[in-house]
Coordinates of C-alpha atoms in Angstrom, one line a residue:
M1 CA 10.4 18.4 40.4
L2 CA 8.4 16.5 43.3
A3 CA 6.1 15.9 41.0
L4 CA 8.8 15.4 38.6
L5 CA 10.2 12.3 40.8
A6 CA 6.4 11.2 42.0
R7 CA 5.8 10.2 37.5
R8 CA 9.3 8.3 38.5
G9 CA 7.9 6.4 41.0
F10 CA 9.4 7.8 44.3
A11 CA 7.3 7.3 47.4
A12 CA 6.5 10.6 48.8
E13 CA 8.6 10.6 51.7
E14 CA 11.9 9.1 49.5
A15 CA 11.1 12.4 46.3
I16 CA 10.9 14.6 49.3
R17 CA 13.9 14.3 50.2
F18 CA 15.8 12.8 47.1
F19 CA 14.7 17.4 46.6
G20 CA 16.1 18.5 49.8
I21 CA 19.4 16.5 48.8
F22 CA 19.6 18.1 45.0
Y23 CA 19.3 21.7 47.3
Q24 CA 22.6 20.3 49.7
L25 CA 24.6 19.1 46.8
R26 CA 23.3 23.5 44.3
R27 CA 24.3 24.7 47.5
A28 CA 27.6 22.9 49.0
F29 CA 28.7 23.2 45.2
Y30 CA 28.1 27.4 45.5
F31 CA 30.1 27.4 48.2
I32 CA 33.0 25.7 48.2
M33 CA 33.6 26.1 44.3
D34 CA 32.8 29.6 44.4
G35 CA 33.7 31.0 48.0
L36 CA 37.3 28.6 48.0
I37 CA 38.8 29.4 44.6
G38 CA 42.2 27.6 43.7
Q39 CA 43.2 26.0 41.6
S40 CA 46.8 24.3 42.9
P41 CA 46.9 21.1 43.6
C42 CA 46.6 22.0 47.6
M43 CA 43.2 24.0 47.7
K44 CA 41.8 21.8 44.5
E45 CA 42.6 18.5 47.5
L46 CA 40.9 21.4 50.1
R47 CA 38.4 21.6 48.6
R48 CA 37.7 17.7 48.1
H49 CA 38.0 17.4 51.8
L50 CA 35.2 19.3 51.9
W51 CA 33.0 18.3 50.2
N52 CA 33.5 14.5 51.7
N53 CA 32.6 16.4 54.9
I54 CA 29.6 17.1 53.7
F55 CA 28.3 14.4 52.5
T56 CA 31.0 12.0 53.1
H57 CA 33.5 9.4 50.4
D58 CA 30.6 7.8 49.1
V59 CA 26.7 10.0 48.5
R60 CA 25.1 7.1 48.1
C61 CA 26.4 5.6 51.0
Y62 CA 25.8 9.4 53.2
D63 CA 21.7 9.0 51.1
R64 CA 21.3 5.5 52.1
Y65 CA 22.4 5.4 56.0
L66 CA 23.3 9.6 57.0
W67 CA 21.9 12.1 55.1
N68 CA 19.8 13.0 58.5
R69 CA 23.1 12.3 61.2
M70 CA 24.8 14.1 60.6
E71 CA 25.1 16.9 63.9
D72 CA 26.9 14.1 65.7
F73 CA 30.0 14.7 62.4
S74 CA 32.7 17.7 65.0
T75 CA 35.5 19.3 62.4
L76 CA 38.6 20.8 63.6
L77 CA 39.2 23.8 61.4
L78 CA 43.6 24.0 61.3
G79 CA 45.7 26.5 60.1
E80 CA 47.9 30.2 59.9
T81 CA 45.8 32.7 60.4
G82 CA 44.1 34.7 57.5
T83 CA 44.6 31.4 55.3
G84 CA 40.3 31.7 54.8
K85 CA 39.1 29.1 57.4
G86 CA 36.2 30.9 58.5
T87 CA 35.3 30.7 54.3
A88 CA 35.9 27.0 55.0
A89 CA 33.7 26.9 58.1
A90 CA 31.0 28.5 56.5
A91 CA 30.8 26.2 53.5
I92 CA 30.5 23.3 55.2
G93 CA 27.3 25.3 58.0
R94 CA 25.7 26.1 54.7
S95 CA 25.7 23.0 53.8
G96 CA 23.8 21.2 55.9
F97 CA 20.7 18.8 54.7
I98 CA 17.7 20.6 55.3
P99 CA 15.2 18.9 54.9
F100 CA 11.1 20.7 52.7
D101 CA 7.6 21.2 54.4
E102 CA 5.2 19.5 51.4
K103 CA 2.5 21.6 53.9
T104 CA 4.4 24.3 53.8
G105 CA 5.8 24.4 50.2
R106 CA 9.2 26.0 51.8
F107 CA 12.8 24.6 53.6
A108 CA 12.1 24.3 57.2
E109 CA 15.3 26.3 57.5
S110 CA 17.1 29.3 55.7
F111 CA 20.7 28.6 54.9
T112 CA 21.7 31.7 55.5
R113 CA 20.0 31.5 59.5
G114 CA 21.4 28.5 59.7
F115 CA 25.1 29.2 60.3
V116 CA 26.5 30.6 63.6
A117 CA 29.4 32.2 64.7
L118 CA 31.7 32.9 68.0
N119 CA 35.2 34.0 68.7
L120 CA 36.4 33.0 70.8
S121 CA 39.8 34.7 71.6
Q122 CA 37.0 38.4 71.8
Y123 CA 35.6 37.3 75.4
P124 CA 37.5 37.9 78.2
E125 CA 36.7 34.4 80.4
T126 CA 34.3 35.1 82.4
L127 CA 31.6 36.3 79.7
I128 CA 32.2 32.7 77.2
E129 CA 30.7 30.4 78.9
S130 CA 27.5 32.9 79.0
E131 CA 28.2 33.8 75.4
L132 CA 28.0 29.3 75.0
F133 CA 25.8 28.0 76.9
G134 CA 23.3 31.8 78.3
H135 CA 22.2 32.7 81.1
K136 CA 19.6 32.9 83.6
K137 CA 18.4 36.7 85.1
G138 CA 20.5 37.1 87.9
A139 CA 22.6 33.8 87.2
F140 CA 26.2 37.1 88.3
T141 CA 26.3 40.4 88.8
G142 CA 24.9 42.4 86.7
A143 CA 22.7 39.8 84.3
I144 CA 20.0 41.9 84.9
E145 CA 18.4 39.8 81.5
A146 CA 18.0 36.3 80.5
H147 CA 20.0 36.2 77.2
E148 CA 20.3 33.6 74.9
G149 CA 24.1 31.6 73.9
I150 CA 24.8 30.3 70.4
F151 CA 23.7 27.1 71.4
S152 CA 20.8 28.2 72.0
R153 CA 20.3 30.7 68.3
C154 CA 21.6 28.2 66.1
S155 CA 18.5 25.9 64.1
P156 CA 18.8 22.7 64.5
Y157 CA 20.2 22.0 60.7
G158 CA 22.6 24.3 61.4
A159 CA 26.0 24.6 62.0
I160 CA 27.6 27.0 65.0
F161 CA 31.6 27.6 64.6
L162 CA 33.8 28.6 66.9
D163 CA 37.1 29.9 65.8
E164 CA 40.1 30.3 68.2
I165 CA 38.6 27.3 70.0
G166 CA 42.9 27.1 71.5
E167 CA 42.3 29.7 73.3
V168 CA 39.7 28.7 75.7
S169 CA 40.4 27.1 78.9
P170 CA 40.5 23.1 80.4
P171 CA 37.0 24.1 82.5
V172 CA 35.6 25.5 78.9
Q173 CA 36.7 22.6 77.3
I174 CA 35.1 20.0 79.3
K175 CA 31.5 21.7 79.8
L176 CA 32.0 22.0 75.8
L177 CA 32.6 18.6 75.5
Q178 CA 30.1 17.5 78.2
V179 CA 27.7 18.8 75.2
L180 CA 29.7 16.8 72.2
Q181 CA 28.9 14.0 74.1
E182 CA 25.3 14.4 75.9
R183 CA 23.7 16.1 72.9
T184 CA 22.7 18.8 76.1
F185 CA 23.5 21.6 78.2
S186 CA 22.6 24.2 80.7
P187 CA 21.9 28.1 80.9
V188 CA 24.4 29.4 83.7
G189 CA 22.6 29.4 86.3
S190 CA 19.7 27.7 85.4
H191 CA 20.0 23.5 85.9
E192 CA 17.7 22.6 82.5
K193 CA 19.0 21.0 79.7
V194 CA 18.8 21.9 76.8
R195 CA 19.2 19.8 73.3
F196 CA 21.5 20.8 71.1
R197 CA 20.7 19.1 68.0
G198 CA 23.5 21.6 65.7
R199 CA 26.8 20.7 64.5
V200 CA 30.1 21.9 66.2
I201 CA 32.6 23.3 63.8
G202 CA 35.9 24.5 65.5
A203 CA 39.7 26.0 64.5
T204 CA 42.6 27.1 66.0
N205 CA 45.3 28.6 63.8
K206 CA 47.9 27.6 67.5
P207 CA 50.0 24.2 66.6
L208 CA 47.8 21.7 68.5
D209 CA 50.5 19.0 69.6
R210 CA 52.1 21.9 71.4
L211 CA 49.0 22.4 73.5
R212 CA 48.5 19.6 73.8
E213 CA 52.0 18.9 75.3
K214 CA 51.6 22.1 76.9
D215 CA 48.2 20.1 78.1
L216 CA 46.5 23.2 78.2
F217 CA 43.9 22.0 74.6
R218 CA 42.4 18.4 76.9
D219 CA 43.3 15.0 75.0
D220 CA 39.5 14.1 75.1
F221 CA 38.4 17.0 74.0
F222 CA 40.1 16.8 70.9
Y223 CA 39.3 12.9 70.0
R224 CA 35.9 13.9 70.5
L225 CA 35.6 17.4 68.4
C226 CA 38.2 15.8 65.8
S227 CA 35.9 14.0 63.9
D228 CA 37.0 14.7 60.6
V229 CA 40.7 17.5 60.9
I230 CA 41.4 19.8 58.2
T231 CA 43.7 21.8 57.0
V232 CA 43.6 25.5 55.4
P233 CA 47.3 25.7 52.6
P234 CA 48.5 28.8 53.6
L235 CA 48.5 31.1 50.6
R236 CA 52.4 31.1 50.0
R237 CA 52.1 27.2 49.3
R238 CA 49.8 28.0 47.4
I239 CA 51.4 30.1 44.3
Q240 CA 54.7 27.7 44.7
E241 CA 52.4 25.2 43.9
C242 CA 51.1 27.4 41.3
P243 CA 52.4 30.7 40.4
D244 CA 48.8 31.7 38.5
E245 CA 46.9 31.0 42.1
L246 CA 48.2 34.3 42.9
D247 CA 46.7 36.1 39.4
L248 CA 43.9 34.0 39.5
L249 CA 43.4 35.3 43.0
L250 CA 43.5 38.6 42.9
E251 CA 41.2 39.0 40.1
H252 CA 38.7 37.6 42.3
L253 CA 39.3 39.9 44.8
L254 CA 39.4 43.4 42.6
L255 CA 35.9 41.6 40.9
R256 CA 33.8 41.7 45.1
M257 CA 35.2 44.9 45.3
T258 CA 34.4 46.5 41.7
G259 CA 31.7 45.0 40.7
Q260 CA 32.6 44.5 37.5
A261 CA 35.8 43.2 35.4
A262 CA 39.1 45.5 36.1
S263 CA 41.4 44.5 33.4
E264 CA 43.1 47.8 33.7
L265 CA 43.1 47.1 37.5
L266 CA 45.3 44.1 37.3
A267 CA 47.8 44.9 35.4
M268 CA 48.0 47.7 38.2
V269 CA 47.9 45.3 40.9
R270 CA 49.6 42.4 39.7
R271 CA 52.6 44.7 38.5
V272 CA 53.1 47.4 41.9
L273 CA 53.1 43.6 43.4
R274 CA 56.5 42.2 41.4
S275 CA 58.0 45.4 41.7
D276 CA 57.3 46.3 45.7
L277 CA 58.1 42.7 47.3
G278 CA 59.6 40.7 44.7
P279 CA 58.6 37.2 43.4
D280 CA 59.4 35.2 46.8
Y281 CA 57.1 37.4 49.9
G282 CA 56.2 35.2 52.5
W283 CA 53.0 36.6 52.9
P284 CA 52.8 35.9 56.7
G285 CA 50.1 37.2 56.9
N286 CA 47.6 35.2 53.8
V287 CA 44.9 35.9 51.5
R288 CA 43.3 38.3 53.9
E289 CA 46.4 40.4 54.1
L290 CA 46.2 39.8 49.8
E291 CA 43.0 41.6 49.9
Q292 CA 44.1 44.3 52.0
A293 CA 47.2 44.9 50.1
V294 CA 45.1 45.4 46.5
R295 CA 42.9 47.9 48.7
R296 CA 46.7 49.1 49.5
V297 CA 47.9 49.5 46.0
L298 CA 43.7 51.0 44.4
L299 CA 45.2 53.8 47.0
T300 CA 48.7 54.4 47.9
C301 CA 49.7 52.7 44.1
S302 CA 53.0 50.5 46.5
Y303 CA 53.0 48.2 49.0
Q304 CA 55.9 46.8 50.9
G305 CA 53.9 43.9 52.8
H306 CA 54.8 42.6 56.1
A307 CA 58.1 40.8 58.3
K308 CA 57.2 38.5 60.8
P309 CA 57.6 40.1 64.4
A310 CA 61.5 39.5 65.9
E311 CA 60.1 37.3 68.6
T312 CA 63.5 35.8 69.8
D313 CA 65.6 39.6 69.5
L314 CA 62.3 40.8 72.9
H315 CA 63.0 37.7 73.4
R316 CA 66.2 38.6 74.4
Q317 CA 65.9 42.3 75.3
L318 CA 63.7 41.7 78.0
A319 CA 66.1 39.5 79.6
A320 CA 68.2 40.9 79.1
G321 CA 67.0 44.3 80.6
I322 CA 65.6 42.0 83.6
E323 CA 68.9 40.7 84.4
N324 CA 71.2 44.4 84.5
G325 CA 68.1 46.0 85.2
S326 CA 67.9 48.5 83.2
L327 CA 63.4 47.7 83.1
D328 CA 60.9 49.9 85.2
A329 CA 57.6 48.6 85.5
D330 CA 55.9 50.0 81.9
A331 CA 59.0 48.9 79.9
L332 CA 58.5 44.7 81.3
L333 CA 54.8 45.4 80.9
S334 CA 54.8 47.1 77.3
G335 CA 57.4 43.5 76.5
Y336 CA 54.8 41.1 78.2
C337 CA 52.1 42.6 76.3
A338 CA 53.4 42.8 72.8
L339 CA 55.0 39.2 73.2
L340 CA 51.4 38.2 74.2
Y341 CA 50.6 39.7 71.4
Q342 CA 53.5 38.1 69.8
K343 CA 52.0 34.2 70.2
H344 CA 47.3 34.9 70.5
G345 CA 47.3 38.0 67.7
T346 CA 44.5 39.8 69.3
F347 CA 44.1 42.5 72.1
E348 CA 41.7 40.4 73.5
A349 CA 44.1 37.7 74.6
V350 CA 46.5 39.4 75.6
S351 CA 44.1 41.3 78.0
R352 CA 42.2 38.1 79.8
R353 CA 46.0 36.6 80.6
A354 CA 47.9 39.9 81.2
K355 CA 44.9 40.4 83.7
L356 CA 44.2 44.4 82.1
D357 CA 41.2 45.6 80.1
R358 CA 41.7 45.8 76.6
R359 CA 42.7 50.0 76.4
T360 CA 45.1 49.8 79.2
V361 CA 47.3 46.8 76.7
K362 CA 46.5 49.4 73.4
K363 CA 48.5 51.9 75.3
Y364 CA 51.7 49.2 76.4
L365 CA 51.2 47.7 72.8
K366 CA 52.3 51.1 71.5
Q367 CA 55.4 51.4 73.3

């Protein structure tokens, strides 16, 4: 292709850039169209928004000015749990521009290594900084060897996906803000400044307006992270806008699970879901729930769905128990852990807030 561009009068440097952008366009089309299927208007809008996030609204402007300047454009993904924020982040992170090295005859980096994801809710507060920025040997008790953080592992042509970014404390938000502003960071226990050149993609399923209202999400961090804000729509909205969306997703999931078009299985799964759930089921777990529902149907030929926990009932029970003195310490802690789990959705988040180890949290939640 480079030879063809040269014959057409492109200068060598211009031809190499054009080749890199062509390769980038192919990757973006594949990850956006194949990874985020759906014909509902909200999904079409999501794909358009993701495309613009990668190439801007005018690809000619991108080609002329921004093809090697996109690392400063951070993205915030919003949406309920299970909607596919990770897939949307991967589509952005794996579709960045990667220059072609004419001397070696290959691209400077593999797109498969360019995208690095980290779920912040799975780490206790004391380890988040180390996972983000790394640490030097002896930086703290237990640091018996140096550790390379996610910012060090990210390729200059890649992107970091920080999932559940609404879970991090304000002090960590300040350090992330410094990385976004100065494009440098220091490993824990070191004064060395390390350059970071990748993009940052954050995601949360928490309502940002509430987090900001309670000062749990700093305004300055939000405004530095929100070069673009993309909302991934819930499954119920997709189905409301386009009832055929459910069949399309079922066909896609079964193809991925079985490796072939399985019309017999598709008919069976569709029949079971319609008879067991009815037409108005809200899919609280979104696409993630749908995927597990398909597996459940394949195993048991039934699926009864999941109702959201009655949060207000649990609040009332705890308040009444405290008022009349009928709760012992175990019951009180069990109820508190359940409320935290309803709000944050992971054992790790409950463990961090209640200052209990994960095993103890699981024990109280079982009660």
